[in-house]
Coordinates of C-alpha atoms in Angstrom, one line a residue:
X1 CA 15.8 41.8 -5.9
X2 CA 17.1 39.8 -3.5
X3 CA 19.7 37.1 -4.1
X4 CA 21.4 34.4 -1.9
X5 CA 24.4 32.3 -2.4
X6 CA 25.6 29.2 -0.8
X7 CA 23.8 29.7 2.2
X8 CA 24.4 28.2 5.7
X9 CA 23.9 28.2 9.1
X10 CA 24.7 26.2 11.8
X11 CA 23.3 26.2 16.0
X12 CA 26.5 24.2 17.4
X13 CA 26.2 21.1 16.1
X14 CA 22.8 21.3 13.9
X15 CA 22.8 22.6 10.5
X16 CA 19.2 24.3 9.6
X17 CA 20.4 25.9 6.7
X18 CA 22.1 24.0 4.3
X19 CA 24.1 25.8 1.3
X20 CA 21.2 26.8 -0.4
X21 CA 21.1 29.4 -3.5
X22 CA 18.6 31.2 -5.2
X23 CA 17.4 34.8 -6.1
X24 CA 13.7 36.6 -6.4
X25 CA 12.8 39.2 -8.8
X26 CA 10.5 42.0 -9.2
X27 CA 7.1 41.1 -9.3
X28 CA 7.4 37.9 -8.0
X29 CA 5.0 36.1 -4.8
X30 CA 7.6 33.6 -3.7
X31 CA 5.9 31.0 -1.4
X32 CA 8.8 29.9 1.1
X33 CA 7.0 25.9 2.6
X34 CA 8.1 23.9 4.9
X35 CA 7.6 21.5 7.9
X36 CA 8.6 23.0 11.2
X37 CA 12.7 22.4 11.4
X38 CA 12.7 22.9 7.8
X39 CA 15.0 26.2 7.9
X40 CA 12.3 28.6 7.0
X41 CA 12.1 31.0 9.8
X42 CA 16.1 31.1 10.2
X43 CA 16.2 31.6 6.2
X44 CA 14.4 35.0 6.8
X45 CA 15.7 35.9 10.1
X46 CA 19.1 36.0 7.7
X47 CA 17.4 37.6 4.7
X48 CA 16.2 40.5 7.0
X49 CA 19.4 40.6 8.9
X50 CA 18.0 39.8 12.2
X51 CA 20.5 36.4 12.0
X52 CA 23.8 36.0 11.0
X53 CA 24.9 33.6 8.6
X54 CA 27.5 30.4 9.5
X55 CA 29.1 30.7 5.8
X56 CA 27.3 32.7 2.4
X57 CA 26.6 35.8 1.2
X58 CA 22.7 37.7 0.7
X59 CA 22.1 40.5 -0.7
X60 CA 18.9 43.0 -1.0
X61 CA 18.5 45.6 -4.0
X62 CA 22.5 45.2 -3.9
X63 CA 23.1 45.7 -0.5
X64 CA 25.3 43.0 1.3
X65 CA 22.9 41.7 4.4
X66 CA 26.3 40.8 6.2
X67 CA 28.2 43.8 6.2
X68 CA 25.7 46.3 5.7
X69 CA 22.3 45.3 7.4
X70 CA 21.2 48.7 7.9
X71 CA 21.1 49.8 4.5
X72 CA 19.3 46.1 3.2
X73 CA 16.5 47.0 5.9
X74 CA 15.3 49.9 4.7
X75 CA 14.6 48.1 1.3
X76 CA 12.5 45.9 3.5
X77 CA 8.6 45.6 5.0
X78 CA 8.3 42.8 7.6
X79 CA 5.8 41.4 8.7
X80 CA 6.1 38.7 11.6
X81 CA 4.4 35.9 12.4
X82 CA 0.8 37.5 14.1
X83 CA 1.4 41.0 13.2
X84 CA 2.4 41.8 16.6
X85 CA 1.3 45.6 17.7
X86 CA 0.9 47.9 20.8
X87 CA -2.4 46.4 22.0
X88 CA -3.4 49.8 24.0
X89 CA -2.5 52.0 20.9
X90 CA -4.9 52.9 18.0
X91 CA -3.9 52.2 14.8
X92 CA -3.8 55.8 13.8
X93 CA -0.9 55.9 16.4
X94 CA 0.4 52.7 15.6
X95 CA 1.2 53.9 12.0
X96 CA 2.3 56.9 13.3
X97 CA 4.7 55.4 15.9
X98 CA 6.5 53.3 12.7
X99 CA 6.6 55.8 10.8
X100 CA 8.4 57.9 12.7
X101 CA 10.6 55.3 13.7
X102 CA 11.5 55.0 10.0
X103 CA 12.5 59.0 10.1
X104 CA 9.2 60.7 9.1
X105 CA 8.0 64.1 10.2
X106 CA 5.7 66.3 9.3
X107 CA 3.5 66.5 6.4
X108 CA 5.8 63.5 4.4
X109 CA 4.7 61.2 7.5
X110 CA 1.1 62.0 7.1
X111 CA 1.0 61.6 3.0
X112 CA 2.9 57.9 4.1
X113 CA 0.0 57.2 6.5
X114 CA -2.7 58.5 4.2
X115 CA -1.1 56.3 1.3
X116 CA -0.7 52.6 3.1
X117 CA -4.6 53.7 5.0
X118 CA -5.7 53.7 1.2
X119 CA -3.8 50.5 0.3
X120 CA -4.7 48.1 2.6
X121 CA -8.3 49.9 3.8
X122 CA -8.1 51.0 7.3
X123 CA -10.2 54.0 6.9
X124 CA -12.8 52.8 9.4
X125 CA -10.9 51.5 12.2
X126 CA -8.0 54.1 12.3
X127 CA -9.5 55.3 15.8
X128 CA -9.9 51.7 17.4
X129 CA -7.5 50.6 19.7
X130 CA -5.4 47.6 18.5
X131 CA -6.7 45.2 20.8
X132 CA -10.4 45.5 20.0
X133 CA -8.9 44.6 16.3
X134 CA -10.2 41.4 14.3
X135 CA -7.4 39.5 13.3
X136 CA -8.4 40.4 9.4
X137 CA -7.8 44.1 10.6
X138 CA -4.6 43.4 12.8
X139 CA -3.4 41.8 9.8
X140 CA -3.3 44.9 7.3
X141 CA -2.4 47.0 10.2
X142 CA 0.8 44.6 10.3
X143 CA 1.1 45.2 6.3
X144 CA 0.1 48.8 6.7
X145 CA 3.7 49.0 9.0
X146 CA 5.8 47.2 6.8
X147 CA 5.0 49.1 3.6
X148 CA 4.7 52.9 5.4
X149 CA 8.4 53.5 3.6
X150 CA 7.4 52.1 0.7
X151 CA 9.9 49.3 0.8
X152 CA 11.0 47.5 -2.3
X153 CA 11.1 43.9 -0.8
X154 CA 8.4 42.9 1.1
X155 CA 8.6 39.7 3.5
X156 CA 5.2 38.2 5.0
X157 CA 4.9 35.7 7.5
X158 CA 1.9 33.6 7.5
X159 CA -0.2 36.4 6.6
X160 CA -3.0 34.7 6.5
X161 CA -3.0 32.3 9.4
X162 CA -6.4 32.5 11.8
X163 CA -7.8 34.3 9.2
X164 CA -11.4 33.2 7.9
X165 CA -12.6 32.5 4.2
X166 CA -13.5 36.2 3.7
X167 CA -10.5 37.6 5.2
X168 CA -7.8 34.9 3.7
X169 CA -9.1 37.0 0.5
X170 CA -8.9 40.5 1.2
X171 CA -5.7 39.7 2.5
X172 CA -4.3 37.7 -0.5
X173 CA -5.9 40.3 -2.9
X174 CA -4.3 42.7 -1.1
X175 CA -0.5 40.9 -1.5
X176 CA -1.3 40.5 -5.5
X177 CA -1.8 44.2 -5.8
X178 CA 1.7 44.9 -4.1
X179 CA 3.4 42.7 -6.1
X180 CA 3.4 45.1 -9.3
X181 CA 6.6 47.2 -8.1
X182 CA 7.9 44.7 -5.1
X183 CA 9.3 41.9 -4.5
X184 CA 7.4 39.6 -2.2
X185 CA 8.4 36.5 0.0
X186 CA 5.6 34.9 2.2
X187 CA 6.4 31.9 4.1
X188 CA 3.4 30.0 5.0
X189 CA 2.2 26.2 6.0
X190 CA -1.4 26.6 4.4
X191 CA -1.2 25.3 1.0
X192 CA -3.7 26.6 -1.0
X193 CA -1.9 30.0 -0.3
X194 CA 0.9 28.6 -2.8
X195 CA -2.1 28.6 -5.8
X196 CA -4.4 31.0 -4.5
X197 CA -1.8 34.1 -4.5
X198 CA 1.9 33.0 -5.4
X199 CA 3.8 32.8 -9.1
X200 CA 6.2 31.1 -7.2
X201 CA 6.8 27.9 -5.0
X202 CA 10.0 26.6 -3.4
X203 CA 10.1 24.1 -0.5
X204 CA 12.8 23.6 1.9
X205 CA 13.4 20.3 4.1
X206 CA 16.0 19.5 6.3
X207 CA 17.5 23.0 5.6
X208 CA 17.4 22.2 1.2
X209 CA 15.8 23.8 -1.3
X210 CA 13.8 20.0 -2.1
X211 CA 11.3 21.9 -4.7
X212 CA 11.5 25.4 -6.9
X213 CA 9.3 26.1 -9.5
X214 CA 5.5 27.3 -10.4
X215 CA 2.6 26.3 -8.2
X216 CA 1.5 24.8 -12.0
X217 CA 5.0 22.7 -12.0
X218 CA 4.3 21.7 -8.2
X219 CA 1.0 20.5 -8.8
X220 CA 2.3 18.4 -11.9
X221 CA 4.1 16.1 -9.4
X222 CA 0.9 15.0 -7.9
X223 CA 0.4 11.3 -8.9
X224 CA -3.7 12.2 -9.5
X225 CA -2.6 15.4 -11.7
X226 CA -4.5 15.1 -14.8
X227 CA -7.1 12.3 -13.5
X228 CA -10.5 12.3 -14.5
X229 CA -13.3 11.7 -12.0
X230 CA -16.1 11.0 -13.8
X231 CA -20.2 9.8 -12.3
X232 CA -22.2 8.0 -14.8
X233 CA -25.9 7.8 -14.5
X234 CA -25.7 3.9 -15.6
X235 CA -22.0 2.5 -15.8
X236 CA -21.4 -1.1 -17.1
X237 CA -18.1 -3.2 -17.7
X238 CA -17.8 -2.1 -21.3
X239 CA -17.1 1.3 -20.5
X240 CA -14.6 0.4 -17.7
X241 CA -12.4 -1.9 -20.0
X242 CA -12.8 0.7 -22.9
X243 CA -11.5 3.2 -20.8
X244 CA -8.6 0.2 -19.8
X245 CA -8.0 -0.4 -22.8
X246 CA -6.8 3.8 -23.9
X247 CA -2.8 3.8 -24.2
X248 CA -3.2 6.9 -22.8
X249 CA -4.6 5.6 -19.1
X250 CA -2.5 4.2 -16.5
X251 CA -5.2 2.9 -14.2
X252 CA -8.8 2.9 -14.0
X253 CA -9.9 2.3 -10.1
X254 CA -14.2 2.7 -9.4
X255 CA -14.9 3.6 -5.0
X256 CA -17.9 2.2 -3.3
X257 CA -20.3 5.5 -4.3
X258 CA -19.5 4.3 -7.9
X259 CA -17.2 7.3 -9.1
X260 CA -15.3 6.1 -11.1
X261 CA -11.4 7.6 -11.9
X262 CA -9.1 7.5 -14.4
X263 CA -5.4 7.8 -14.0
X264 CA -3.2 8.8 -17.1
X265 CA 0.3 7.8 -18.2
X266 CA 2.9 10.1 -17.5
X267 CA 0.2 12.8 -16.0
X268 CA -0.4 13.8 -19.2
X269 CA -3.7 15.4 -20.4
X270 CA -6.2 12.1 -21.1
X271 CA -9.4 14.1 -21.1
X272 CA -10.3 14.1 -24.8
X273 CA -9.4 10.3 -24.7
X274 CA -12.0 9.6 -21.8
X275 CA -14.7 12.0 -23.4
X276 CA -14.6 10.2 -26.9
X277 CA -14.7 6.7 -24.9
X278 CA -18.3 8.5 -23.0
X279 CA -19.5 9.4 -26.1
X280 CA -19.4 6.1 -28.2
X281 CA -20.8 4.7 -25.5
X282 CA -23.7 6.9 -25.1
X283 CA -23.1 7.5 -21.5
X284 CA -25.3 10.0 -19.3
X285 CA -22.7 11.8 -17.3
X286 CA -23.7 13.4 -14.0
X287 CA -20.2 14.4 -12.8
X288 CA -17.0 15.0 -14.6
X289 CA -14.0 17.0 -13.4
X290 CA -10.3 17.2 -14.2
X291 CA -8.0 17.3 -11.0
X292 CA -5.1 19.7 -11.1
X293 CA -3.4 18.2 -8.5
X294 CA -2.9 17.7 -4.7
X295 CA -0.8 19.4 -3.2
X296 CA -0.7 18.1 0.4
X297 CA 0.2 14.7 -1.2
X298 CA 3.0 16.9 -3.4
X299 CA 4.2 18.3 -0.2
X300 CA 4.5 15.1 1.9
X301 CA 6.2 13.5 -1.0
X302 CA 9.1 15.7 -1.4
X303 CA 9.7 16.6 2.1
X304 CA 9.1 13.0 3.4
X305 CA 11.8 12.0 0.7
X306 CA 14.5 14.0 1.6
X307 CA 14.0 13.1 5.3
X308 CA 14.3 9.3 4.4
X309 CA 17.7 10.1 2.2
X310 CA 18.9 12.2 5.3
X311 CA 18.6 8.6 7.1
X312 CA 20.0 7.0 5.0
X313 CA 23.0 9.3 4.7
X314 CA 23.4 9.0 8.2
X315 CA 23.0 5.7 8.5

């Protein structure tokens, strides 16, 4: 559990933190997005008490960050941006080297090693020196590290990023799995991370919390959530102004390949409308999809919008 109140933090004369609250709870993939400057990186510098705090209070699985760092860190598996490692060691010696760093001997150092090895599959490359790693691999060695003490919070940065298709998943199954018994913070630019592995999205700009909610709820804010993109074999006027003429549709716009899409009022669900509308009019449908919503557009919205009311504060 980690919770944080009225958070800042100032470099001289910049603020990149800016008084923000809020808590995570068991079980929960929290997304932390951003453009660069946002406040991301110096928002979990703090949380992992690598960075002291201008003015606030954070605490991890009840420890105060502040005043008693040590203790909040060993509730805590980091991972850093590139999952940075001893290039010239193996991994077997990697895993043992942090986990003796975190005070384990013996046989209880062995069962850790054996236990993350398991977890995030390392069996066949435990004897490969780091540098000869794929980035796939140097990636679950880096989650292998943080989770050797079994930590309680885990915090990923950009996980994923380099990764390929095949890899983005192993490593995102991987993070759902954790998230049983742990809480877990990734902060990340790539977007489809928020839907593909988090319960959770919250967006900062300008050093505020602009967006916190469900990637469900984030998506919802798109203007095209709920459209309908529909590809007629034969499409005629009658069907466009029937489809016009639905209280339920805002817009109905056709491109230059003849797809043809249907914007609802309010974003709400218009897909039984529009598939009553096909079927009185006997239409042969070749392609028909609902979209969820876009959430680059999402993103550019709500960070671009608190930029412009920065300006306009200052101005």
């Amino acid at each position: 559990m980690i919770r944080v109140s009225n958070l800042c933090k100032n470099f001289d004369d910049f603020r990149a933190v800016n008084n923000i609250n809020f808590s995570v709870e068991p079980g929960e993939i929290l997304g932390f997005l951003g453009p660069n400057g946002a406040g991301k990186s110096t928002t979990m510098k703090i949380l992992t008490g690598f960075l002291s705090p201008t003015s606030g209070d954070v605490s991890v699985m009840g420890h105060d960050v502040l005043n008693n760092a040590i203790s909040a860190q060993r509730e805590i598996g980091y991972l850093p941006e590139g999952a940075p490692a001893y290039s010239d060691m193996t991994v077997i010696a990697s895993l043992r080297f942090i986990g003796q760093i975190r005070g384990f001997t013996g046989q209880e150092l062995q069962t850790r090693i054996d236990s993350v090895v398991s977890k995030v599959e390392l069996n066949s490359v435990l004897n490969k020196r780091v540098e000869t790693l794929s980035k796939g691999y140097c990636r679950r060695l880096g989650i292998a590290q943080a989770l050797i003490h079994d930590p309680k919070i885990l915090i990923l940065d950009e996980p994923t990023d380099g990764l390929d298709p095949n890899q983005k998943h192993q490593v995102r199954e991987l993070i759902r799995n954790l998230s049983a018994d742990k809480t877990v913070i990734i902060s990340t630019h790539i977007l489809e991370e928020v839907s593909a592995v988090c319960t959770r999205a919250m967006i900062l700009a300008e050093g505020n919390i602009v967006f916190d909610g469900t990637p469900e709820e984030l998506a919802e804010k798109s203007e095209v959530h709920n459209s309908v993109t529909i590809r007629l074999s034969e499409s005629s006027d009658s069907i466009l102004f029937a489809l016009k003429q639905l209280e339920q549709v805002k817009d109905v716009c056709v491109d230059e390949s003849g797809l043809i899409t249907v914007y609802p009022e309010g974003s709400k669900s218009i897909l039984p409308f529009v598939n009553a509308i096909l079927h009185e009019q006997g239409c042969l449908i070749e392609e028909l999809h609902v979209e969820k919503g876009r959430l680059d557009d999402v993103f550019r919205q709500v960070t671009l919008s608190s930029e412009i009311m920065k300006q306009g504060a200052a101005a």
